[in-house]
Tab-separated table of C-alpha atoms in Angstrom:
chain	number	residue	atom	x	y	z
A	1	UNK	CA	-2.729	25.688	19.403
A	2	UNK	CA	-0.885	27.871	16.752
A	3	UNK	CA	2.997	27.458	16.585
A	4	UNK	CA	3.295	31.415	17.601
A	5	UNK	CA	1.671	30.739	20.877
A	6	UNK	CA	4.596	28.016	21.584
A	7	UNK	CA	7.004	30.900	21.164
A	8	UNK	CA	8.924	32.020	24.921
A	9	UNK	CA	6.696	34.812	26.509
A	10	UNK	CA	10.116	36.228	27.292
A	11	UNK	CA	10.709	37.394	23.639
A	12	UNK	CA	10.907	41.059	22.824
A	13	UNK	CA	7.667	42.326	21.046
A	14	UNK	CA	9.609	43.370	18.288
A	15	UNK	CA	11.453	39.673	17.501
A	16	UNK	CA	11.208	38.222	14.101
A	17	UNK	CA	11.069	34.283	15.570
A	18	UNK	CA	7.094	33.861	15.465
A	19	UNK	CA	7.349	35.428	11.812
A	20	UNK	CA	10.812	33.367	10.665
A	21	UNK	CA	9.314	30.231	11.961
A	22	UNK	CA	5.758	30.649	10.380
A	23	UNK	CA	7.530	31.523	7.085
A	24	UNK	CA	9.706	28.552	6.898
A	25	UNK	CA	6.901	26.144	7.476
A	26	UNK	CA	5.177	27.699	4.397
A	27	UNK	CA	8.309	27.105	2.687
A	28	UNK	CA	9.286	23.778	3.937
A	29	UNK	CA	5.852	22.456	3.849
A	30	UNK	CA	4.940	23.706	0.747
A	31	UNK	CA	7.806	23.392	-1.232
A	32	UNK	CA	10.318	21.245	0.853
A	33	UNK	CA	12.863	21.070	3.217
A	34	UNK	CA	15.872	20.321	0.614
A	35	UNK	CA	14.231	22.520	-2.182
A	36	UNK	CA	14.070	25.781	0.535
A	37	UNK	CA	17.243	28.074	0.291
A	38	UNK	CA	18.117	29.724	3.253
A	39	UNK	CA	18.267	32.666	2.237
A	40	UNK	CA	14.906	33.088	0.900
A	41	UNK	CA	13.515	32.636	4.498
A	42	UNK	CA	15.269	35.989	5.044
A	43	UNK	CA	14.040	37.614	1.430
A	44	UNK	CA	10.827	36.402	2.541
A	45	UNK	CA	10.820	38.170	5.950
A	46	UNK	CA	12.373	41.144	4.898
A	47	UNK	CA	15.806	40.405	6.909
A	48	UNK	CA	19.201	40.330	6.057
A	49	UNK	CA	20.861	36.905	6.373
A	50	UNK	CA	23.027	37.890	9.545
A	51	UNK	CA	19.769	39.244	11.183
A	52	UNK	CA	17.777	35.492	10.245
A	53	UNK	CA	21.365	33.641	11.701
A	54	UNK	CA	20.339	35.920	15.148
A	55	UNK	CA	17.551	33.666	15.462
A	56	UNK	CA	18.575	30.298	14.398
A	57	UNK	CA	21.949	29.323	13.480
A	58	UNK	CA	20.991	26.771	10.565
A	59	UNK	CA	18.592	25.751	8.192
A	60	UNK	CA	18.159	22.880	10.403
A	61	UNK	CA	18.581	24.229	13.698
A	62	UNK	CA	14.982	26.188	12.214
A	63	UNK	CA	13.579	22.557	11.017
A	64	UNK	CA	14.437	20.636	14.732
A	65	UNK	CA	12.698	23.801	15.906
A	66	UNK	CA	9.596	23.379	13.888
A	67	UNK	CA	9.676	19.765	14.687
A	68	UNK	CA	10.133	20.643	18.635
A	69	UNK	CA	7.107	23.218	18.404
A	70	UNK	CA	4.971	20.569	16.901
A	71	UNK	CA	5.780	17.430	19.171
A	72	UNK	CA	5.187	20.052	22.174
A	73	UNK	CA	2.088	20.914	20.720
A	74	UNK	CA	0.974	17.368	20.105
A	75	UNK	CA	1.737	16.233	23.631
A	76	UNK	CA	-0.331	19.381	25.082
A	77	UNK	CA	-3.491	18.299	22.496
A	78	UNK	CA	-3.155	14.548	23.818
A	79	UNK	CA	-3.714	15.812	27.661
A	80	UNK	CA	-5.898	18.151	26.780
A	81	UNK	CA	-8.278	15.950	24.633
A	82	UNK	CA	-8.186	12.922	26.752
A	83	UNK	CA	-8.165	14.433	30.361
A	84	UNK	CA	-12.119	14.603	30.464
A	85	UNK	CA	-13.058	11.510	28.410
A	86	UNK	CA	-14.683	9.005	30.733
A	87	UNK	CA	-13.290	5.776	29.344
A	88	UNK	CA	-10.951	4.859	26.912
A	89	UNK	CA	-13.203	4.012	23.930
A	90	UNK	CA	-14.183	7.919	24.698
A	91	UNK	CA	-10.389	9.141	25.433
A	92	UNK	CA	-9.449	7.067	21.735
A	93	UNK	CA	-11.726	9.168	20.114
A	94	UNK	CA	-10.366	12.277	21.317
A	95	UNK	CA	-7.272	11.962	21.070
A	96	UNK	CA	-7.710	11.278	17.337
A	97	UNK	CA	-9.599	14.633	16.820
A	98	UNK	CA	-7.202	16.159	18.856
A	99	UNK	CA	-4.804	14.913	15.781
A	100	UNK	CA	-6.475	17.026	13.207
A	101	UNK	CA	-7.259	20.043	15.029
A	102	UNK	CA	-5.390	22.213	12.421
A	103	UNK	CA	-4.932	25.557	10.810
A	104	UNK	CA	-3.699	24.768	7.340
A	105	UNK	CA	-0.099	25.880	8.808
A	106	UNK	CA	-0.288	23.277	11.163
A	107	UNK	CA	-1.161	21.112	8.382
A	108	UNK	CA	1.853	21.665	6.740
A	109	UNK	CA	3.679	22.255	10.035
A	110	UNK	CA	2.661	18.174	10.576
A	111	UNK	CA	3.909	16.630	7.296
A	112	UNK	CA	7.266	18.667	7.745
A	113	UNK	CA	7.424	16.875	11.157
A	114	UNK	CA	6.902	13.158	9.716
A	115	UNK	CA	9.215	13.645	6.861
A	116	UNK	CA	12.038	14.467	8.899
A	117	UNK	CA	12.040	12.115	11.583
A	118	UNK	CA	15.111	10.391	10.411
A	119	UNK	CA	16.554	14.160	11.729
A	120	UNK	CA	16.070	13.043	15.061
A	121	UNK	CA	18.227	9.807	14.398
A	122	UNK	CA	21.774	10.821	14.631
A	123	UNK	CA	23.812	13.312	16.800
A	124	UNK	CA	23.922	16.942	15.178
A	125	UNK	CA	27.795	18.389	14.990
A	126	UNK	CA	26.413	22.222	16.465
A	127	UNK	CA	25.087	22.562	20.561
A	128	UNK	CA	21.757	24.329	18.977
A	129	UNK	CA	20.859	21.816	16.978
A	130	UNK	CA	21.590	18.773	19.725
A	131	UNK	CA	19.712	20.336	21.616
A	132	UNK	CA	16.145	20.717	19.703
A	133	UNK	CA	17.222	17.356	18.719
A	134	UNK	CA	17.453	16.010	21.851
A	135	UNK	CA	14.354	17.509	23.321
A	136	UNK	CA	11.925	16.171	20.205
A	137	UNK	CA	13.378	12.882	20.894
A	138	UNK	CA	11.911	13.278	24.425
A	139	UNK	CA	8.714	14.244	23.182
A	140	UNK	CA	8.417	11.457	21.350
A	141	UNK	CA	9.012	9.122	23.327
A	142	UNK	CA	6.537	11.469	25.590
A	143	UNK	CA	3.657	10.923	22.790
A	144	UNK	CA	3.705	6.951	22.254
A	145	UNK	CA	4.084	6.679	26.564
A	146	UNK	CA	1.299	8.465	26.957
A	147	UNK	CA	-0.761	6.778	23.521
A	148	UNK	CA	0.810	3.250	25.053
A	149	UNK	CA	-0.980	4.358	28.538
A	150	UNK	CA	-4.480	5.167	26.678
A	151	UNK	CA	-4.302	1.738	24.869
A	152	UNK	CA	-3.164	0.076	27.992
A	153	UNK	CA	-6.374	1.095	29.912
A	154	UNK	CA	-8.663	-0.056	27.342
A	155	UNK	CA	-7.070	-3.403	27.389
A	156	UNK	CA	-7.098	-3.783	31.237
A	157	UNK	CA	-10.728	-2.717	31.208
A	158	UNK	CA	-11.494	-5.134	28.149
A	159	UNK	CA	-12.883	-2.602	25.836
A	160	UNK	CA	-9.159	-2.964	23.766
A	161	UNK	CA	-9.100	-6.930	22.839
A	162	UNK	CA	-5.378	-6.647	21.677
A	163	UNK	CA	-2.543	-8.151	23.310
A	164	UNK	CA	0.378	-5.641	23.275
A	165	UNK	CA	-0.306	-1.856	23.785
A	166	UNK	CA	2.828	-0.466	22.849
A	167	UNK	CA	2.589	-1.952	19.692
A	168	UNK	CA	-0.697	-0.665	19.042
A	169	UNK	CA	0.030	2.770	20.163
A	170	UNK	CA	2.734	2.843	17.342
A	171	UNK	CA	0.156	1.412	14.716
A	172	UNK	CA	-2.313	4.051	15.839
A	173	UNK	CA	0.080	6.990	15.574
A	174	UNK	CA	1.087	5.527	12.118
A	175	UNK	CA	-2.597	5.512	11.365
A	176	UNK	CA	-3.349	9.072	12.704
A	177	UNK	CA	0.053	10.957	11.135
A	178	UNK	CA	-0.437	9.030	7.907
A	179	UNK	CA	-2.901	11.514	6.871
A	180	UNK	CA	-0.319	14.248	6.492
A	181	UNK	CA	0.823	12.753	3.405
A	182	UNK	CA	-1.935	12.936	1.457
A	183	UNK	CA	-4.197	15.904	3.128
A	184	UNK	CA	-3.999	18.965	1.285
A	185	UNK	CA	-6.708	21.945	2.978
A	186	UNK	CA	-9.206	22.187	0.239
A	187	UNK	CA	-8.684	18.697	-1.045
A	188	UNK	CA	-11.912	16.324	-1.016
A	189	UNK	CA	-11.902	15.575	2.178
A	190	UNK	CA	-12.695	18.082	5.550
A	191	UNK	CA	-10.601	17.367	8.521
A	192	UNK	CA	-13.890	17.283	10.127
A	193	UNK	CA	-14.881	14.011	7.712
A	194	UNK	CA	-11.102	12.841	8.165
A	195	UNK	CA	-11.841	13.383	12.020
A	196	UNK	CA	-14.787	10.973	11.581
A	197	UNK	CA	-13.342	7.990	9.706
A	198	UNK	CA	-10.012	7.942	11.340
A	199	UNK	CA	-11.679	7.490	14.631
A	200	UNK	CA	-13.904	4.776	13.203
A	201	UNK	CA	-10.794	3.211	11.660
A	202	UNK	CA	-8.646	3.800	15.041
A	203	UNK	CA	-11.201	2.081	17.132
A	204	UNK	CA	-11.254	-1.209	14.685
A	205	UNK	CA	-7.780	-0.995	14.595
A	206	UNK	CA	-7.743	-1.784	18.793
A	207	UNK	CA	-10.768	-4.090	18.010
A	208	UNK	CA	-12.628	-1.955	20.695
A	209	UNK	CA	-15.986	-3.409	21.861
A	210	UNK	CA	-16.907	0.941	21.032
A	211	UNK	CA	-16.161	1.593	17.701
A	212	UNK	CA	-17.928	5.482	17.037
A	213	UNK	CA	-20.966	5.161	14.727
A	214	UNK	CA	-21.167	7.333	12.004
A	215	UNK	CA	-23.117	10.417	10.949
B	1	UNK	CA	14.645	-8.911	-4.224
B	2	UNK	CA	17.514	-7.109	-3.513
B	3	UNK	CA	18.445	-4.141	-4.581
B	4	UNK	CA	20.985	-5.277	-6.209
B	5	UNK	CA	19.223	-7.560	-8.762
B	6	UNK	CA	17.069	-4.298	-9.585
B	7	UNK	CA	20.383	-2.405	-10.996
B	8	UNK	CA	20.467	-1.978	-15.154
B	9	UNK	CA	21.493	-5.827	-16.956
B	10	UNK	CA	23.371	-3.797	-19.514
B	11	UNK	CA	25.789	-2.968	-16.703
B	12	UNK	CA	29.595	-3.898	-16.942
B	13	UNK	CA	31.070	-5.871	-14.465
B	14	UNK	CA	33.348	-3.477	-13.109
B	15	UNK	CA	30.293	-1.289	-13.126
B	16	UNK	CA	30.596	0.122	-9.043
B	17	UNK	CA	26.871	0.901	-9.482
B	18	UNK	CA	25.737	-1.402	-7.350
B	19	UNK	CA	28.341	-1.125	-4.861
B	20	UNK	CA	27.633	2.775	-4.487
B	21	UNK	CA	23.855	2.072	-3.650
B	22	UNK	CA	24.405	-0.610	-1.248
B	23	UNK	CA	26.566	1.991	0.789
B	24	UNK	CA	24.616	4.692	0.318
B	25	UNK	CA	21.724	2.903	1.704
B	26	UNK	CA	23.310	1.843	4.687
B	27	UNK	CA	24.843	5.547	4.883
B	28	UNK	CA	21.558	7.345	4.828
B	29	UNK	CA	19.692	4.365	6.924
B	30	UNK	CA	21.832	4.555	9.612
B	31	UNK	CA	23.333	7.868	10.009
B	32	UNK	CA	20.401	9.955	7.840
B	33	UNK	CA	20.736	11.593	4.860
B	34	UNK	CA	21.379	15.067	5.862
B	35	UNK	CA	24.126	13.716	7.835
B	36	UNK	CA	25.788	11.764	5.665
B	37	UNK	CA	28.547	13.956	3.574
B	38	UNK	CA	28.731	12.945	-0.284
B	39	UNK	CA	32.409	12.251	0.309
B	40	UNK	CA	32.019	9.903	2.852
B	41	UNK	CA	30.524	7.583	0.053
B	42	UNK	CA	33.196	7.462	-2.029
B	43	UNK	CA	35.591	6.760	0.313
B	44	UNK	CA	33.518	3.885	1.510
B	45	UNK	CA	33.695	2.659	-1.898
B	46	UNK	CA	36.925	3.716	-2.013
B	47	UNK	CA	36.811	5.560	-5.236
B	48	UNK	CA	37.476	9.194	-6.011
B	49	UNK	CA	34.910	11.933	-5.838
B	50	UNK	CA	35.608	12.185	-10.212
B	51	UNK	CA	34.291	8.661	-10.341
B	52	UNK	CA	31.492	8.865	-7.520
B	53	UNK	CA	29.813	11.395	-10.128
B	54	UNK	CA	30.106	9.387	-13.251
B	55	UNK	CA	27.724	7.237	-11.678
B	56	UNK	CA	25.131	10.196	-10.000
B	57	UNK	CA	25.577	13.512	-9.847
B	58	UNK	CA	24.441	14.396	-6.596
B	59	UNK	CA	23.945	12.881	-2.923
B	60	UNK	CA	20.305	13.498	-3.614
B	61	UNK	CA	20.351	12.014	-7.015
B	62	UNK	CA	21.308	8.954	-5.656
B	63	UNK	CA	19.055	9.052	-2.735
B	64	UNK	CA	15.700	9.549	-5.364
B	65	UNK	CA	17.397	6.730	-7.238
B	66	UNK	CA	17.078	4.461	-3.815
B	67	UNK	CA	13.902	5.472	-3.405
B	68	UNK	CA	12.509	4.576	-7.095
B	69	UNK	CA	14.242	1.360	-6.741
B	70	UNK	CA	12.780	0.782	-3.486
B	71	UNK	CA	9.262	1.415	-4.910
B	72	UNK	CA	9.441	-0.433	-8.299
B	73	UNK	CA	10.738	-3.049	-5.676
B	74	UNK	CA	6.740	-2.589	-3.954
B	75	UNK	CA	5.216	-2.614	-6.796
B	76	UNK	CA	6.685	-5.897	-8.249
B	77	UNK	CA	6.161	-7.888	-4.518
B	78	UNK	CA	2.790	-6.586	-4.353
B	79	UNK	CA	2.261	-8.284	-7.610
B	80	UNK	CA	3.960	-11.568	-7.295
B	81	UNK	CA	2.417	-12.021	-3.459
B	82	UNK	CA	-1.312	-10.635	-4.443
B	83	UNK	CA	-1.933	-12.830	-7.714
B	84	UNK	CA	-1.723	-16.219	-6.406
B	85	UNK	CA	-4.283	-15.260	-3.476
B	86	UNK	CA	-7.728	-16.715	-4.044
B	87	UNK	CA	-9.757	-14.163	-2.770
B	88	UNK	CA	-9.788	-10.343	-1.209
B	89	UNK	CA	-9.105	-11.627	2.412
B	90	UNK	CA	-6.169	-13.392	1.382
B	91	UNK	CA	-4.731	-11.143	-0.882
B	92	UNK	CA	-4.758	-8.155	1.847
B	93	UNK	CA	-2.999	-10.740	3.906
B	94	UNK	CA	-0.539	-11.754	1.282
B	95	UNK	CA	0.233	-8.035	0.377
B	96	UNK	CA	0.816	-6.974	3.804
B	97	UNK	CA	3.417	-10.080	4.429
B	98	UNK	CA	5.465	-8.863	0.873
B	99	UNK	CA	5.878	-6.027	2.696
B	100	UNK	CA	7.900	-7.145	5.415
B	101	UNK	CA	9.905	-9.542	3.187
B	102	UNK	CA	12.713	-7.635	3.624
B	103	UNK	CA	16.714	-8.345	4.584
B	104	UNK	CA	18.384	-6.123	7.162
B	105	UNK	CA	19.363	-3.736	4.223
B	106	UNK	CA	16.279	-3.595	2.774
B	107	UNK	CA	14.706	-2.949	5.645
B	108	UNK	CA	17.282	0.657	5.285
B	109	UNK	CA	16.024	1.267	2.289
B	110	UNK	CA	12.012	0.930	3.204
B	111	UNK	CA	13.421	3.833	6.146
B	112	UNK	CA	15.110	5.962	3.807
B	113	UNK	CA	11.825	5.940	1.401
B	114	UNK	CA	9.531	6.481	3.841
B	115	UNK	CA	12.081	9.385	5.450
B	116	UNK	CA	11.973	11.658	2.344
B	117	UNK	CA	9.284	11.105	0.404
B	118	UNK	CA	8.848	14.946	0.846
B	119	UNK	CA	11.743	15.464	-1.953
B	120	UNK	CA	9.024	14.063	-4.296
B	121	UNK	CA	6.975	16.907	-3.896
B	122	UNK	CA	8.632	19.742	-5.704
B	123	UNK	CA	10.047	20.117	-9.569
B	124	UNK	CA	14.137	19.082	-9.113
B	125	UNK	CA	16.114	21.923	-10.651
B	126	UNK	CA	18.589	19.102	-12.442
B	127	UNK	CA	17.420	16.498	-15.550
B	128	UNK	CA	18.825	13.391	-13.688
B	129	UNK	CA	16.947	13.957	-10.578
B	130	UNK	CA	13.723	15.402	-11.872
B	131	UNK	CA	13.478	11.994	-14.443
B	132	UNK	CA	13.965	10.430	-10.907
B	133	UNK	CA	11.509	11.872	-9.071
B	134	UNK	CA	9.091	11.990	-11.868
B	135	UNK	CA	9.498	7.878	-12.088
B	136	UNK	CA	8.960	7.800	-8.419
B	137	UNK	CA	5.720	9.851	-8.109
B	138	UNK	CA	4.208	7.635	-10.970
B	139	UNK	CA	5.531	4.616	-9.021
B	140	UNK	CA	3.589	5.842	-5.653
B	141	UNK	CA	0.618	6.404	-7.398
B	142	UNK	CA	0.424	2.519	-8.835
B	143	UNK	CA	1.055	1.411	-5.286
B	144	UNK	CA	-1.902	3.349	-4.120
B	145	UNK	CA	-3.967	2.374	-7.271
B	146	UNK	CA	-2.991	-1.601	-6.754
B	147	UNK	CA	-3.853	-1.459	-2.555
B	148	UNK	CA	-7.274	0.450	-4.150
B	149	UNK	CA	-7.879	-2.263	-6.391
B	150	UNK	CA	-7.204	-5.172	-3.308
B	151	UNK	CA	-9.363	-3.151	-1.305
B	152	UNK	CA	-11.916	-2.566	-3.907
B	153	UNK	CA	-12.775	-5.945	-4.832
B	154	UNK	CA	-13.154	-6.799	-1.160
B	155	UNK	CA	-16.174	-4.469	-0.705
B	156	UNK	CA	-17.341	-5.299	-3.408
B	157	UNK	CA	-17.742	-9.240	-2.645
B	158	UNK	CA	-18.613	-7.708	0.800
B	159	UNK	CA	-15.217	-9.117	2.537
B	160	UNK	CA	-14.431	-5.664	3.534
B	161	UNK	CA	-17.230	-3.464	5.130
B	162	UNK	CA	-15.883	-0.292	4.540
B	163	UNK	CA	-17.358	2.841	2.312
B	164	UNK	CA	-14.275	4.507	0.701
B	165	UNK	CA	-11.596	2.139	-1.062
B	166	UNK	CA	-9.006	4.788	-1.614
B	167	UNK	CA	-8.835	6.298	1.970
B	168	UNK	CA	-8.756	2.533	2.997
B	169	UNK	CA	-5.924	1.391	1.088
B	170	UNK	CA	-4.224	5.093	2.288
B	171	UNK	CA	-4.645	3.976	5.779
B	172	UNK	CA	-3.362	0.731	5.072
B	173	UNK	CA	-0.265	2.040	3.560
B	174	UNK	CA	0.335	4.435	6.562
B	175	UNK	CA	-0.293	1.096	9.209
B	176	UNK	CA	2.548	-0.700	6.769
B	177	UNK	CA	5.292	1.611	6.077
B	178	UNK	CA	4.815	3.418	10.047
B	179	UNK	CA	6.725	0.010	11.049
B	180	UNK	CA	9.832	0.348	9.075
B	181	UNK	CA	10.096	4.098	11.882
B	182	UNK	CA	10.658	1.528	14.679
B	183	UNK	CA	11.863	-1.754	13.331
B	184	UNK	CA	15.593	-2.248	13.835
B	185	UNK	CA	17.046	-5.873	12.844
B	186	UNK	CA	17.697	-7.758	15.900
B	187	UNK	CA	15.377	-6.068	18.319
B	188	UNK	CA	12.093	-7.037	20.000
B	189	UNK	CA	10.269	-8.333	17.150
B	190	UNK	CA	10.998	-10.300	14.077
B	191	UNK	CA	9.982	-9.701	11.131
B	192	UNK	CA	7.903	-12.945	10.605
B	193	UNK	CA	6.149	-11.728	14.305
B	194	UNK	CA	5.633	-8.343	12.915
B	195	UNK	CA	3.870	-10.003	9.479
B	196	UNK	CA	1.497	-11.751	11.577
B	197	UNK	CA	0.610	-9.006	13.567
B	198	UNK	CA	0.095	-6.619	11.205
B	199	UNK	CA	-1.919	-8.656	8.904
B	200	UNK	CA	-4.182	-9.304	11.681
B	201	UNK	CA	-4.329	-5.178	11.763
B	202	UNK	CA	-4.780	-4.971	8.301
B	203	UNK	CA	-7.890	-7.087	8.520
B	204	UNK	CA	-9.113	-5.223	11.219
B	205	UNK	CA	-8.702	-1.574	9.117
B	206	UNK	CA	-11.008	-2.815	6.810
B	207	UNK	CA	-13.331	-4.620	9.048
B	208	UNK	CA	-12.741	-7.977	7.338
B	209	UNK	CA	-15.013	-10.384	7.578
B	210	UNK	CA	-12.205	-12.945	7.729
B	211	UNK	CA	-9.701	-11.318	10.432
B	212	UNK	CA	-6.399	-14.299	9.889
B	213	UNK	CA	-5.985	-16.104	13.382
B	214	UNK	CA	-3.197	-15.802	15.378
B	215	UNK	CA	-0.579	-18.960	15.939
């Protein structure tokens, strides 16, 4: 799912928001979040600065946005990966390819996401901001519930043989978000080979009785 | 080792180096970075914003100094912990408990590294923070090359039975550092609980042949 899809279906055809908020990722990702003036998100859209402040109010009210967008999406992949697996060694393995289903913008869109978590930490002074804020800390609590509740089954069925499934949920999503780091689209490794191994490596990391075989 | 003992020996006494990077850490930890205003420092400190700059000459000069000391810090526990161990299995297990040998304050510091290790990413436009960041990068890259080297020589004594030593010791790194997101001093786990845990992970990741027991 592209960030422009996760745009309101309310906006005007002619709104600059799906184009502001693809730019900055290119800018943030690429170059980084405390490196990015503000005002070349506007150069780079062809606005004027009092047009870009229309849309977003800061350079991190735009951030917590980007951050929201991507936590949204990530909940949406999770349901929609593991809602037809049969089991959970099956539902594991989804939902780790459902991790790396990216465009290289939602490559980049990811890393900006884990290296601003602190963000999400401490009360923001403006009502825009709070608010993104707020809602990405909902979402991620949403995303290790629902990776707690996948772990969880596998452990009441017996395929999981670890003891405390919230605690693996986190180690899993450190696992599976790690990658953002160091993945760069056109590096040595596909996402389709990452997709592989990290579902090997998440199924060890349960010590599932399923761990995928590889091609 | 503290970040404190990792400050300059040539330093005077009335030197408020140390001082400054104590409170900056537990600025930045707790209320984040971005949040934190440069001012606030110096009045914590309770020196003037003239003598704040003698000592760095920016917020985020200080924060890539906190994160180089923080990773010469890995580097050197890595070291110390890994050379006594006997053999592969042992030293995964001994690197993964340096790790976690960490005071409440340290355990800041491990966030705030971990939160914006984006900044590395991108040329710094002033001398002081670009030597910084340059020291840092070069620091990262020995961590990965030592966890590489652990993970190499236990594949190739056949301890660990996986293919690719480098993506390994990546993984690893993610399953380490993704704690210090959750951790807080004083909540449901303790550190020592947490070691033992997530050397038992660790083992897992790699698909030791010698997985450490529980207690």
């Amino acid at each position: 799912m592209s960030t422009v899809d996760n745009a309101p279906r309310t906006e005007s055809p002619r709104s600059k928001r799906a184009v502001i908020i693809a730019t900055a990722i290119d800018r943030f990702g690429e170059e980084g979040f405390e490196h990015t003036k503000w005002a070349t998100i506007a150069d780079d859209v062809g606005i004027g600065q009092t047009a870009l402040y229309h849309y977003f109010e800061s350079k991190v009210h735009c951030l917590l946005t980007i951050m929201r967008l991507e936590l949204s999406n990530s909940v949406e992949r999770f349901k929609a990966a593991t809602s037809a697996a049969d089991d959970p060694a099956a539902a594991l393995t989804a939902a780790v390819a459902s991790a790396y289903e990216a465009s290289p913008r939602d490559a980049l869109q990811r890393r900006i996401l884990q290296n601003h978590m602190d963000l999400l930490a401490t009360k923001r002074p403006s009502k825009k901001e709070e608010e993104e804020r707020l809602l990405c800390r909902s979402l991620v609590q949403e995303i290790e519930h629902n990776w707690t509740g996948l772990v969880q089954k596998g452990i009441d069925d017996g395929t999981f043989r670890v003891d405390d499934a919230l605690l693996s949920a986190r180690m899993l999503l450190a696992l599976v978000v790690g990658v953002w780091r160091w993945y760069r689209p056109g590096g040595e490794m596909t996402l389709e080979q990452i997709t592989e191994v990290m579902a090997e490596a998440a199924a060890r990391l349960v010590d599932s009785a399923e761990v995928p075989a590889r091609a």
